[in-house]
XYZ file of C-alpha atoms in Angstrom:
703
model
C 0.000 0.000 0.000
C 1.205 3.486 -0.835
C 2.139 5.661 2.162
C -0.561 8.240 1.401
C -3.345 5.614 1.217
C -2.125 3.861 4.357
C -2.191 7.149 6.208
C -5.725 7.849 4.965
C -6.871 4.364 6.046
C -5.452 4.839 9.541
C -7.241 8.188 9.866
C -10.552 6.618 8.735
C -10.207 3.680 11.136
C -9.373 6.027 14.002
C -12.383 8.203 13.169
C -14.649 5.171 13.006
C -13.473 3.927 16.400
C -13.869 7.401 17.880
C -17.409 7.726 16.528
C -18.267 4.250 17.843
C -17.130 5.214 21.316
C -19.039 8.463 21.092
C -22.131 6.513 20.026
C -22.341 4.902 23.451
C -22.282 8.253 25.199
C -24.936 9.578 22.814
C -27.148 6.604 23.681
C -26.651 7.298 27.376
C -27.719 10.904 26.811
C -30.859 9.846 24.960
C -32.047 6.968 27.180
C -32.508 6.571 30.922
C -32.157 2.891 31.733
C -34.471 1.419 34.390
C -32.430 -1.221 36.181
C -34.818 -2.221 38.962
C -37.655 -3.756 37.002
C -39.073 -7.276 36.795
C -41.026 -8.516 33.771
C -44.006 -10.763 33.448
C -42.802 -13.636 31.241
C -44.503 -16.314 29.174
C -45.355 -19.737 30.593
C -46.969 -22.601 28.705
C -48.782 -25.841 29.508
C -50.419 -28.591 27.466
C -53.166 -26.331 26.134
C -52.377 -22.669 26.756
C -49.846 -19.905 26.915
C -50.023 -17.340 29.708
C -48.007 -14.327 30.757
C -46.716 -11.385 28.749
C -44.306 -10.442 26.001
C -43.216 -7.521 23.853
C -42.710 -7.462 20.103
C -39.347 -8.684 18.827
C -37.904 -5.139 18.799
C -39.562 -4.042 22.034
C -42.701 -1.951 22.478
C -42.682 1.826 22.819
C -45.398 4.158 23.967
C -46.001 7.615 25.406
C -46.138 7.418 29.187
C -49.456 8.074 30.875
C -49.866 7.834 34.640
C -53.189 6.461 35.856
C -54.396 8.677 38.672
C -58.068 7.666 38.550
C -60.101 4.957 36.851
C -61.463 7.595 34.456
C -57.942 7.867 33.034
C -58.411 4.389 31.571
C -61.095 5.733 29.218
C -58.731 8.529 28.148
C -56.008 5.985 27.327
C -58.362 3.627 25.493
C -60.348 6.184 23.491
C -59.573 9.899 23.513
C -55.847 10.260 24.211
C -54.263 12.024 21.184
C -50.876 10.252 21.133
C -51.349 6.485 21.216
C -50.027 3.941 21.813
C -49.566 4.542 25.534
C -47.252 2.990 28.080
C -49.434 2.995 31.193
C -47.828 3.628 34.573
C -50.143 2.589 37.398
C -50.141 2.294 41.151
C -50.793 -1.155 42.550
C -54.396 -0.333 43.501
C -55.217 -0.031 39.774
C -53.517 -3.334 38.977
C -56.614 -5.510 39.008
C -58.407 -7.825 36.644
C -61.066 -5.354 35.517
C -58.593 -2.702 34.330
C -56.057 -5.137 32.894
C -58.691 -6.989 30.872
C -59.942 -3.677 29.393
C -56.406 -2.862 28.302
C -55.710 -6.375 27.035
C -57.704 -6.004 23.835
C -56.764 -2.417 22.988
C -54.203 -1.521 20.301
C -53.798 1.825 22.085
C -51.864 0.189 24.966
C -48.187 -0.600 24.284
C -47.440 -1.902 27.764
C -47.930 -1.501 31.502
C -45.552 -0.606 34.335
C -46.804 -1.291 37.870
C -45.411 0.486 40.932
C -45.175 -2.168 43.660
C -45.436 -0.828 47.241
C -43.946 -2.525 50.277
C -47.342 -3.514 51.718
C -50.347 -4.965 49.981
C -53.856 -3.520 49.686
C -55.866 -4.105 52.872
C -58.675 -5.820 50.974
C -56.200 -8.431 49.713
C -54.846 -9.315 46.286
C -54.245 -12.708 44.699
C -53.528 -13.048 40.962
C -53.766 -16.840 41.299
C -56.789 -19.026 40.587
C -59.610 -19.274 43.108
C -59.244 -23.078 42.954
C -55.475 -23.770 42.794
C -54.294 -26.857 40.874
C -57.870 -28.032 40.408
C -57.101 -30.062 37.285
C -54.290 -32.177 38.740
C -55.530 -32.918 42.261
C -57.293 -36.074 43.365
C -60.881 -34.925 42.915
C -62.445 -35.660 39.541
C -65.544 -37.088 37.902
C -64.535 -40.530 39.160
C -63.278 -39.558 42.620
C -65.487 -37.313 44.727
C -67.167 -35.492 41.837
C -69.220 -33.453 44.305
C -65.914 -32.089 45.683
C -64.147 -31.495 42.358
C -63.475 -28.034 41.015
C -64.015 -26.336 44.378
C -67.753 -27.085 44.120
C -68.091 -27.214 47.894
C -65.179 -25.039 49.078
C -63.549 -22.122 47.268
C -60.076 -22.086 48.793
C -58.821 -18.795 47.378
C -61.905 -16.560 46.982
C -59.741 -13.471 46.324
C -58.063 -15.164 43.369
C -58.679 -13.197 40.163
C -56.687 -15.518 37.812
C -54.662 -12.578 36.454
C -51.515 -14.741 36.490
C -53.219 -17.125 34.059
C -54.113 -14.548 31.406
C -52.170 -14.046 28.177
C -51.149 -10.441 27.441
C -49.659 -9.496 24.083
C -47.908 -6.480 25.532
C -45.156 -6.254 28.162
C -45.994 -5.785 31.837
C -43.147 -4.791 34.169
C -43.009 -4.065 37.881
C -41.119 -1.015 39.167
C -39.361 -1.724 42.440
C -37.204 1.349 43.000
C -38.660 4.597 44.338
C -35.939 6.722 42.725
C -36.563 5.298 39.256
C -40.303 5.665 39.704
C -39.858 9.326 40.617
C -37.692 9.883 37.518
C -40.527 8.534 35.355
C -43.120 10.672 37.127
C -40.980 13.783 36.760
C -40.539 13.115 33.049
C -44.315 12.649 32.735
C -45.101 15.870 34.630
C -42.681 17.957 32.593
C -43.687 16.702 29.143
C -46.955 14.746 29.077
C -49.403 16.445 31.443
C -52.455 17.984 29.760
C -52.602 21.695 30.654
C -55.577 24.025 30.140
C -57.396 21.358 28.194
C -54.889 21.360 25.338
C -52.778 18.409 24.237
C -49.191 18.316 25.522
C -46.546 19.553 23.109
C -43.743 17.433 21.713
C -41.260 16.148 22.705
C -43.159 13.685 24.894
C -41.802 11.319 27.508
C -41.950 7.710 26.293
C -41.020 4.288 27.635
C -39.648 1.281 25.818
C -40.009 -2.257 27.214
C -38.225 -5.309 25.809
C -39.388 -8.775 26.828
C -39.806 -10.783 23.644
C -40.459 -14.473 24.342
C -39.220 -17.220 22.023
C -41.908 -19.813 22.845
C -45.529 -19.616 21.774
C -48.846 -21.493 21.671
C -48.343 -24.341 24.194
C -45.831 -26.818 25.586
C -46.541 -29.375 22.847
C -45.558 -26.818 20.202
C -42.489 -25.458 21.970
C -41.101 -28.921 22.760
C -41.598 -29.946 19.130
C -39.613 -26.880 18.065
C -36.906 -27.781 20.586
C -36.678 -31.281 19.108
C -36.472 -29.936 15.553
C -33.672 -27.567 16.571
C -31.765 -30.354 18.330
C -32.156 -32.695 15.351
C -31.313 -30.424 12.440
C -29.420 -27.395 13.720
C -25.675 -27.283 14.314
C -26.262 -24.592 16.941
C -29.722 -25.446 18.318
C -31.683 -22.632 19.903
C -33.989 -23.885 22.645
C -37.232 -21.920 22.892
C -38.557 -23.186 26.240
C -37.545 -25.273 29.264
C -39.520 -27.523 31.570
C -40.137 -25.916 34.954
C -38.140 -28.073 37.335
C -35.723 -28.255 40.238
C -35.145 -30.752 43.060
C -37.062 -32.096 46.043
C -35.253 -32.338 49.369
C -35.798 -35.346 51.602
C -34.274 -36.884 54.698
C -35.115 -39.681 57.103
C -34.748 -40.476 60.797
C -33.222 -43.896 59.995
C -30.906 -43.797 56.964
C -32.211 -45.431 53.792
C -29.903 -47.143 51.303
C -29.939 -44.775 48.353
C -28.556 -47.340 45.904
C -31.358 -49.841 46.544
C -34.487 -48.490 44.904
C -38.033 -49.721 45.282
C -39.716 -51.652 48.057
C -37.911 -52.009 51.382
C -39.060 -55.218 53.062
C -40.234 -54.549 56.618
C -39.822 -50.768 56.270
C -42.803 -48.706 57.407
C -42.555 -44.971 56.874
C -44.490 -41.953 58.091
C -44.118 -39.092 55.610
C -43.952 -35.503 56.864
C -44.340 -33.104 53.942
C -44.225 -29.404 53.083
C -43.814 -27.376 49.893
C -40.985 -24.910 49.240
C -42.157 -22.908 46.232
C -44.557 -20.158 45.231
C -45.113 -17.640 42.469
C -46.599 -14.256 41.649
C -47.549 -12.374 38.481
C -43.931 -11.302 37.878
C -41.019 -13.567 37.004
C -38.855 -14.842 39.866
C -40.780 -12.788 42.434
C -42.407 -15.058 44.995
C -41.812 -14.166 48.657
C -44.376 -16.846 49.731
C -44.038 -16.148 53.451
C -47.358 -17.706 54.430
C -47.776 -19.716 51.235
C -44.620 -21.807 51.689
C -42.000 -20.526 54.166
C -44.085 -20.818 57.351
C -44.862 -24.448 56.510
C -41.398 -25.680 55.595
C -39.728 -23.768 58.446
C -42.162 -25.485 60.824
C -41.219 -28.884 59.384
C -37.487 -28.109 59.595
C -37.922 -27.122 63.233
C -39.887 -30.325 63.894
C -37.123 -32.432 62.331
C -34.610 -30.634 64.561
C -36.747 -31.247 67.661
C -36.867 -34.985 66.877
C -33.139 -35.384 66.370
C -32.000 -36.160 69.923
C -34.880 -38.389 70.963
C -34.771 -40.451 67.767
C -31.083 -41.152 68.416
C -31.596 -42.126 72.055
C -35.002 -43.823 71.703
C -35.645 -44.479 68.019
C -39.252 -45.232 67.021
C -40.037 -48.515 65.285
C -41.280 -46.743 62.146
C -39.127 -44.470 60.058
C -40.032 -40.821 59.465
C -39.383 -39.356 56.024
C -39.174 -35.554 55.827
C -40.024 -34.373 52.299
C -39.830 -30.850 50.920
C -41.523 -30.630 47.530
C -40.490 -28.169 44.829
C -42.750 -26.936 42.021
C -46.056 -27.643 43.775
C -47.551 -24.362 42.563
C -47.371 -25.678 38.999
C -49.676 -28.690 39.254
C -47.706 -30.555 41.930
C -44.442 -31.116 40.042
C -42.393 -32.332 43.020
C -44.941 -34.607 44.692
C -46.178 -36.116 41.416
C -42.578 -36.944 40.486
C -41.885 -38.614 43.839
C -45.079 -40.685 43.554
C -44.149 -41.611 39.965
C -40.683 -42.719 41.075
C -42.185 -44.751 43.931
C -44.585 -46.467 41.525
C -41.757 -47.314 39.116
C -39.099 -48.475 41.567
C -36.936 -45.365 41.176
C -37.107 -44.073 44.758
C -35.628 -45.501 47.959
C -39.063 -46.741 49.059
C -42.324 -47.403 47.265
C -45.959 -46.706 48.064
C -46.316 -50.002 49.967
C -43.819 -48.695 52.544
C -45.941 -45.631 53.376
C -47.864 -45.989 56.610
C -49.399 -42.492 56.784
C -48.736 -38.881 55.871
C -48.808 -35.566 57.723
C -48.518 -32.429 55.611
C -47.802 -28.945 56.929
C -49.778 -26.404 54.921
C -50.249 -22.693 55.588
C -49.830 -22.373 59.356
C -48.484 -18.844 59.918
C -51.716 -16.839 60.140
C -53.822 -18.835 62.531
C -56.686 -17.178 64.362
C -55.885 -17.334 68.052
C -54.604 -20.780 69.003
C -56.674 -22.827 66.553
C -55.392 -25.056 63.774
C -57.424 -27.271 61.481
C -56.968 -30.921 60.550
C -58.030 -31.638 56.970
C -58.498 -35.194 55.714
C -59.960 -36.783 52.598
C -63.625 -37.774 53.102
C -63.701 -40.028 50.028
C -60.930 -42.441 51.045
C -62.232 -42.475 54.619
C -65.725 -43.337 53.416
C -64.565 -46.032 51.014
C -61.875 -47.693 53.146
C -62.465 -48.485 56.811
C -58.780 -49.166 57.548
C -57.835 -45.749 56.147
C -60.558 -44.155 58.245
C -59.295 -45.889 61.385
C -55.704 -44.796 60.783
C -56.773 -41.205 60.081
C -58.718 -41.186 63.341
C -55.601 -42.442 65.149
C -53.458 -39.707 63.573
C -56.034 -37.060 64.491
C -56.205 -38.455 68.016
C -52.400 -38.297 68.337
C -52.382 -34.671 67.210
C -55.193 -33.683 69.563
C -53.683 -35.477 72.566
C -50.360 -33.710 71.992
C -52.107 -30.336 71.626
C -53.623 -30.659 75.112
C -50.184 -30.042 76.611
C -49.613 -27.009 74.384
C -51.447 -23.722 73.989
C -53.005 -24.991 70.769
C -56.452 -26.248 69.898
C -57.112 -28.534 66.952
C -60.376 -29.170 65.161
C -61.654 -30.936 62.087
C -64.004 -29.116 59.703
C -67.579 -29.788 60.788
C -68.786 -30.364 57.232
C -67.633 -32.775 54.554
C -65.210 -30.889 52.386
C -62.242 -31.799 50.163
C -58.615 -31.549 51.057
C -57.166 -28.089 50.477
C -54.622 -27.825 47.640
C -51.833 -30.056 48.957
C -49.142 -32.524 47.928
C -51.100 -35.237 49.743
C -53.601 -35.204 46.877
C -51.004 -36.651 44.502
C -50.411 -39.598 46.836
C -54.160 -40.209 47.050
C -54.345 -40.297 43.259
C -52.058 -43.340 43.400
C -53.746 -45.178 46.287
C -55.728 -44.590 49.495
C -53.196 -43.514 52.127
C -54.137 -42.280 55.619
C -53.161 -38.670 56.013
C -53.905 -35.234 57.411
C -53.105 -31.701 56.212
C -52.443 -29.261 59.059
C -53.493 -25.674 58.241
C -54.526 -22.386 59.836
C -57.792 -22.174 57.875
C -61.034 -24.107 58.183
C -62.184 -23.469 54.625
C -61.041 -20.410 52.614
C -57.402 -19.383 53.057
C -56.538 -16.861 55.750
C -53.845 -15.716 53.321
C -55.210 -12.603 51.566
C -52.108 -12.425 49.345
C -51.884 -16.010 48.137
C -49.236 -16.318 45.376
C -48.694 -12.579 45.123
C -45.816 -10.140 45.625
C -47.341 -9.088 48.959
C -46.980 -12.431 50.773
C -43.906 -11.102 52.540
C -42.259 -11.183 55.960
C -44.351 -8.183 57.005
C -47.532 -10.024 56.028
C -46.432 -12.917 58.254
C -45.715 -10.319 60.965
C -41.999 -11.053 61.044
C -41.039 -7.601 62.288
C -38.359 -6.227 64.571
C -38.040 -3.285 66.978
C -36.438 -0.232 65.348
C -32.716 0.284 65.694
C -31.626 -3.362 65.716
C -28.594 -4.308 63.638
C -28.901 -7.251 61.207
C -27.092 -9.501 63.682
C -29.434 -8.414 66.490
C -32.460 -9.070 64.285
C -31.104 -12.553 63.585
C -31.115 -13.259 67.324
C -34.390 -11.525 68.151
C -37.114 -14.088 68.867
C -40.284 -12.745 67.269
C -43.807 -13.656 68.317
C -44.407 -15.517 65.082
C -41.250 -17.565 65.731
C -42.636 -18.581 69.114
C -45.955 -19.507 67.512
C -44.361 -21.591 64.765
C -42.032 -23.261 67.269
C -45.113 -24.412 69.169
C -46.655 -25.769 65.955
C -43.334 -27.512 65.217
C -43.435 -29.079 68.681
C -46.955 -30.343 67.954
C -45.810 -31.801 64.620
C -42.660 -33.421 66.048
C -44.438 -35.079 68.964
C -47.288 -36.280 66.767
C -44.872 -37.757 64.228
C -43.023 -39.548 67.028
C -46.275 -41.080 68.289
C -47.358 -41.979 64.755
C -43.995 -43.711 64.265
C -44.672 -45.853 67.376
C -42.367 -43.892 69.644
C -42.829 -44.050 73.394
C -45.244 -41.510 74.851
C -42.912 -41.132 77.829
C -40.364 -39.368 75.621
C -42.743 -36.675 74.377
C -41.814 -33.986 76.958
C -38.213 -34.017 75.699
C -39.355 -33.155 72.166
C -39.547 -29.364 71.960
C -38.801 -27.087 69.030
C -36.349 -24.247 69.638
C -37.822 -20.739 69.078
C -34.317 -19.338 68.495
C -33.718 -21.766 65.637
C -37.106 -20.858 64.168
C -36.410 -17.122 64.376
C -33.024 -17.604 62.673
C -34.655 -19.586 59.882
C -37.393 -16.984 59.409
C -34.793 -14.224 59.241
C -32.663 -16.139 56.729
C -35.516 -17.313 54.509
C -37.588 -14.124 54.624
C -35.360 -11.129 55.415
C -31.847 -11.849 54.136
C -29.992 -15.088 53.487
C -26.585 -13.447 53.833
C -26.301 -13.774 57.596
C -23.861 -15.403 59.963
C -26.138 -18.357 60.773
C -26.712 -19.390 57.154
C -23.043 -18.765 56.361
C -22.022 -21.204 59.103
C -24.382 -23.918 57.810
C -23.588 -23.764 54.099
C -20.763 -24.721 51.796
C -17.896 -22.252 51.317
C -18.071 -22.917 47.560
C -20.912 -22.406 45.129
C -23.262 -20.521 47.438
C -24.419 -16.977 46.800
C -26.188 -15.543 49.828
C -27.925 -12.239 49.192
C -28.634 -9.299 51.562
C -32.304 -9.257 50.578
C -35.316 -11.591 50.816
C -35.170 -14.869 48.927
C -37.692 -15.652 46.204
C -39.403 -19.021 45.874
C -40.389 -19.186 42.212
C -39.194 -22.610 41.080
C -38.080 -21.589 37.568
C -35.862 -23.995 35.656
C -32.641 -25.756 36.625
C -30.035 -27.737 34.774
C -26.965 -26.796 32.719
C -26.037 -24.016 32.657
C -28.516 -23.012 35.366
C -27.680 -24.423 38.821
C -29.991 -25.843 41.450
C -32.046 -23.070 42.999
C -30.451 -21.420 46.049
C -33.593 -21.923 48.132
C -33.463 -25.669 47.475
C -29.808 -25.822 48.478
C -30.493 -23.844 51.628
C -33.288 -26.196 52.690
C -30.961 -29.129 52.017
C -28.096 -27.710 54.093
C -30.304 -26.502 56.936
C -32.030 -29.905 57.177
C -28.651 -31.675 57.109
C -27.239 -29.490 59.878
C -30.368 -29.760 62.043
C -30.646 -33.546 61.752
C -27.100 -34.700 60.962
C -23.860 -35.161 62.866
C -20.627 -33.183 62.730
C -17.679 -35.480 61.936
C -13.888 -35.204 62.149
C -13.425 -35.892 58.427
C -11.138 -33.638 56.433
C -12.464 -31.852 53.361
C -11.023 -34.437 50.960
C -12.396 -37.280 53.092
C -15.775 -35.550 53.266
C -15.945 -35.353 49.495
C -14.730 -38.952 49.017
C -15.881 -41.013 52.025
C -16.424 -44.321 50.175
C -13.038 -45.800 51.130
C -13.192 -44.874 54.817
C -14.010 -47.478 57.422
C -17.344 -46.837 59.126
C -18.579 -44.446 56.429
C -21.194 -45.368 53.848
C -22.052 -43.041 50.985
C -25.155 -45.075 50.167
C -26.636 -44.526 53.633
C -25.414 -40.987 54.284
C -24.690 -37.788 52.440
C -21.601 -35.775 53.354
C -21.601 -31.969 53.217
C -18.633 -29.679 53.838
C -19.765 -26.482 55.594
C -18.070 -23.256 56.653
C -18.743 -23.441 60.363
C -19.181 -20.594 62.839
C -16.711 -17.737 62.946
C -15.058 -17.376 66.340
C -14.454 -13.991 67.962
C -10.701 -14.080 67.231
C -10.935 -15.304 63.641
C -12.216 -13.981 60.335
C -13.057 -17.426 58.944
C -15.252 -20.231 60.217
C -13.960 -23.571 61.442
C -15.152 -25.713 58.547
C -16.285 -29.272 59.193
C -18.067 -32.207 57.546
C -21.726 -32.993 58.247
C -23.004 -36.542 57.865
C -26.777 -36.703 57.343
C -29.440 -38.829 55.680
C -30.483 -35.897 53.478
C -30.756 -36.177 49.713
C -32.002 -34.390 46.614
C -34.336 -36.034 44.119
C -35.588 -34.731 40.792
C -38.613 -32.451 40.760
C -39.242 -32.811 37.029
C -42.746 -33.638 35.885
C -43.110 -37.239 34.654
C -44.685 -35.768 31.507
C -41.189 -34.785 30.346
C -39.759 -38.200 31.218
C -42.546 -39.812 29.178
C -42.379 -37.105 26.477
C -46.131 -36.785 26.881
C -46.249 -33.025 26.518
C -50.031 -32.944 26.223
C -50.549 -34.936 29.422
C -53.680 -34.404 31.495
C -52.294 -36.410 34.433
C -49.033 -34.571 35.071
C -47.774 -31.003 35.023
C -46.690 -29.797 31.588
C -45.552 -26.283 32.530
C -42.642 -24.765 30.640
C -40.995 -21.359 30.752
C -40.178 -19.501 27.549
C -36.639 -18.395 26.841
C -35.712 -14.845 25.908
C -32.615 -12.874 24.964
C -33.157 -9.389 26.326
C -35.082 -7.879 29.208
C -34.844 -4.100 29.228
C -36.796 -1.017 30.254
C -35.867 2.597 29.481
C -37.402 6.040 29.032
C -36.594 8.823 26.588
C -38.099 11.835 24.825
C -39.897 11.127 21.561
C -40.433 13.695 18.810
C -43.653 14.308 16.916
C -44.528 12.165 13.911
C -43.969 15.145 11.617
C -40.469 15.754 12.979
C -39.678 12.052 12.749
C -40.746 12.013 9.091
C -38.732 15.166 8.426
C -35.706 13.601 10.079
C -36.211 10.467 8.010
C -36.470 12.547 4.845
C -33.303 14.456 5.634
C -31.551 11.195 6.401
C -32.631 9.666 3.099
C -31.481 12.817 1.276
C -28.097 12.702 3.000
C -27.818 9.023 2.085
C -28.559 9.702 -1.581
C -26.091 12.587 -1.703
C -23.488 10.388 -0.018
C -24.066 7.645 -2.573
C -23.667 10.137 -5.432
C -20.488 11.594 -3.937
C -19.140 8.111 -3.330
C -19.958 7.091 -6.898
C -18.272 10.230 -8.269
C -15.153 9.706 -6.151
C -15.012 6.035 -7.087
C -15.371 6.741 -10.821
C -12.631 9.419 -10.703
C -10.332 7.542 -8.334
C -7.533 7.238 -10.883
C -7.404 11.015 -11.252
C -8.005 11.902 -7.612
C -5.642 9.427 -5.951
C -2.815 9.057 -8.532
C 0.453 10.556 -7.308
C 2.780 12.416 -9.674
C 5.455 10.279 -11.267
C 8.830 10.691 -9.631
C 11.762 11.513 -11.982
C 13.850 8.536 -12.932
C 17.271 8.401 -11.406
C 20.199 9.274 -13.653
C 23.325 7.193 -13.790
C 26.646 8.595 -14.721
């Protein structure tokens, strides 16, 4: 290359790089990014798609703040600058308003300002009859009880989470960002003196395009086509899944699946998941946390007595994941039991006690729910249920609790127990704080938080002081855990004389409530978890099950339940870290009977790191993947078929938008500049020989 052309090329490259760098700063000057937002995403099952999505390039609209219900009419009919991006307070986020907007081309999207406390009248975007299609009641089993015919469990449920919106819906969770949007709206979009606002107007752009569509059958077929014919397959949806956590009083050989001869097991169950309208937001304080914390505390209370005076029956503690989505975890465990893929089978189950919603009881009363159909049809089941109820009531007499059965024939509330009953009649009881309709006014919503469960602390306490502060709700749940632990011990044929020594620890309960509901990044959780692969956050955990598997790890909440259960029921050993991770060759250790977990340990006052140690416990993980995906029966009516769509970009931002006339003028000028540039380029290219030819240098002369 000639020196002059090389120099010109370097200048052009430098200019291009400089303009590219400047482009980023120009974008930052035009757009204000909203970083504290959560989208509503698309979910699919065998027959439907639900949730929300934007167009492939995002949706843009002029911001309008709803300040009264009459503003909805303005947005949908008379507003002069559609489409609109509607900003609304939570009190306007209801089914009536959202369904009016759903069918309007004048609405580009919705942004909802989420307050810290819920509306006093309650709010539940879930169904009024949760999981009605996959429970035990049907046309052939208690048809008079099917479909919530006799009891509507969630009367506040408006089914908003099960609607399909063809525009994006985001939640705004930061007061500063919300105020920026409001200020932009006030300065540019407010109607003054009855005249339309003048351009430029404040607009919002929301990106949440979903790759999956129609239903799970369609999206899984597209996945299979991609995997079969594409070199770089692009998956469009994933099965909602994670892992169940289970542990037993007597260790069970994990390598020997199926029936255990002579093994009789009492199952104690709770769920560990929830959901809300928005993706990965599910505080589920009453919906899930109160129940599984109670069961963890009960397992802890049983630890010492079951070592010193073990009952003749085993007790299996099970924590089911994905129950919100048609009982994913429990249906998978039952399926594995039926097919010889679990450590026991259904023949080994003696009875079942499930801990439901127990955090909002009225006074001292709890309710014992059982299945009237199996009791009516099978006298032995009825007798065993009566014995279990009697055990619970006799234990409650020594506590400040009163237990009662519903005085009318009604179905079981939504519960994992229903999936076991679908397989065979098993004696069981669901313990709950409600007689019929839920006490939980915020079932499966963003408002089912620690404050709703009344987990509150006196002002001025440091995080470490809050961790050690025994709240009233911790005392209440510790008493329920004591009831559960003693009843399980009796049900497992333990000696009644040992019952007084079985007492749940309120301090342990308060530490669990703080860790699971306030912030997981605390000294107690740090001491109980692995030093590697754990991310503990200084904010409340969320219990939406989501999807797991490469490259997405097991959900943090599942891991925390696993480690807490192992520490509360296991034994600290003297094994080194390498021995803990490879115990199979050590005398006296058995990896098939026990799991081995390396944990940080407590930090002493004169050290900055914990004294790590190895915990041996009979605690395991098992798949919580719907059998429909094992069977590739994506249109199944018997099992959950829920999938979550994939996406590439989630983004929200605001900016000023010019009038249509100015946009068209700008476009016209741009086209003109382009045409002129093409002509100039063509002219320069055609005359290149004249323009870029250097003068011939004189030839050298030799003498």
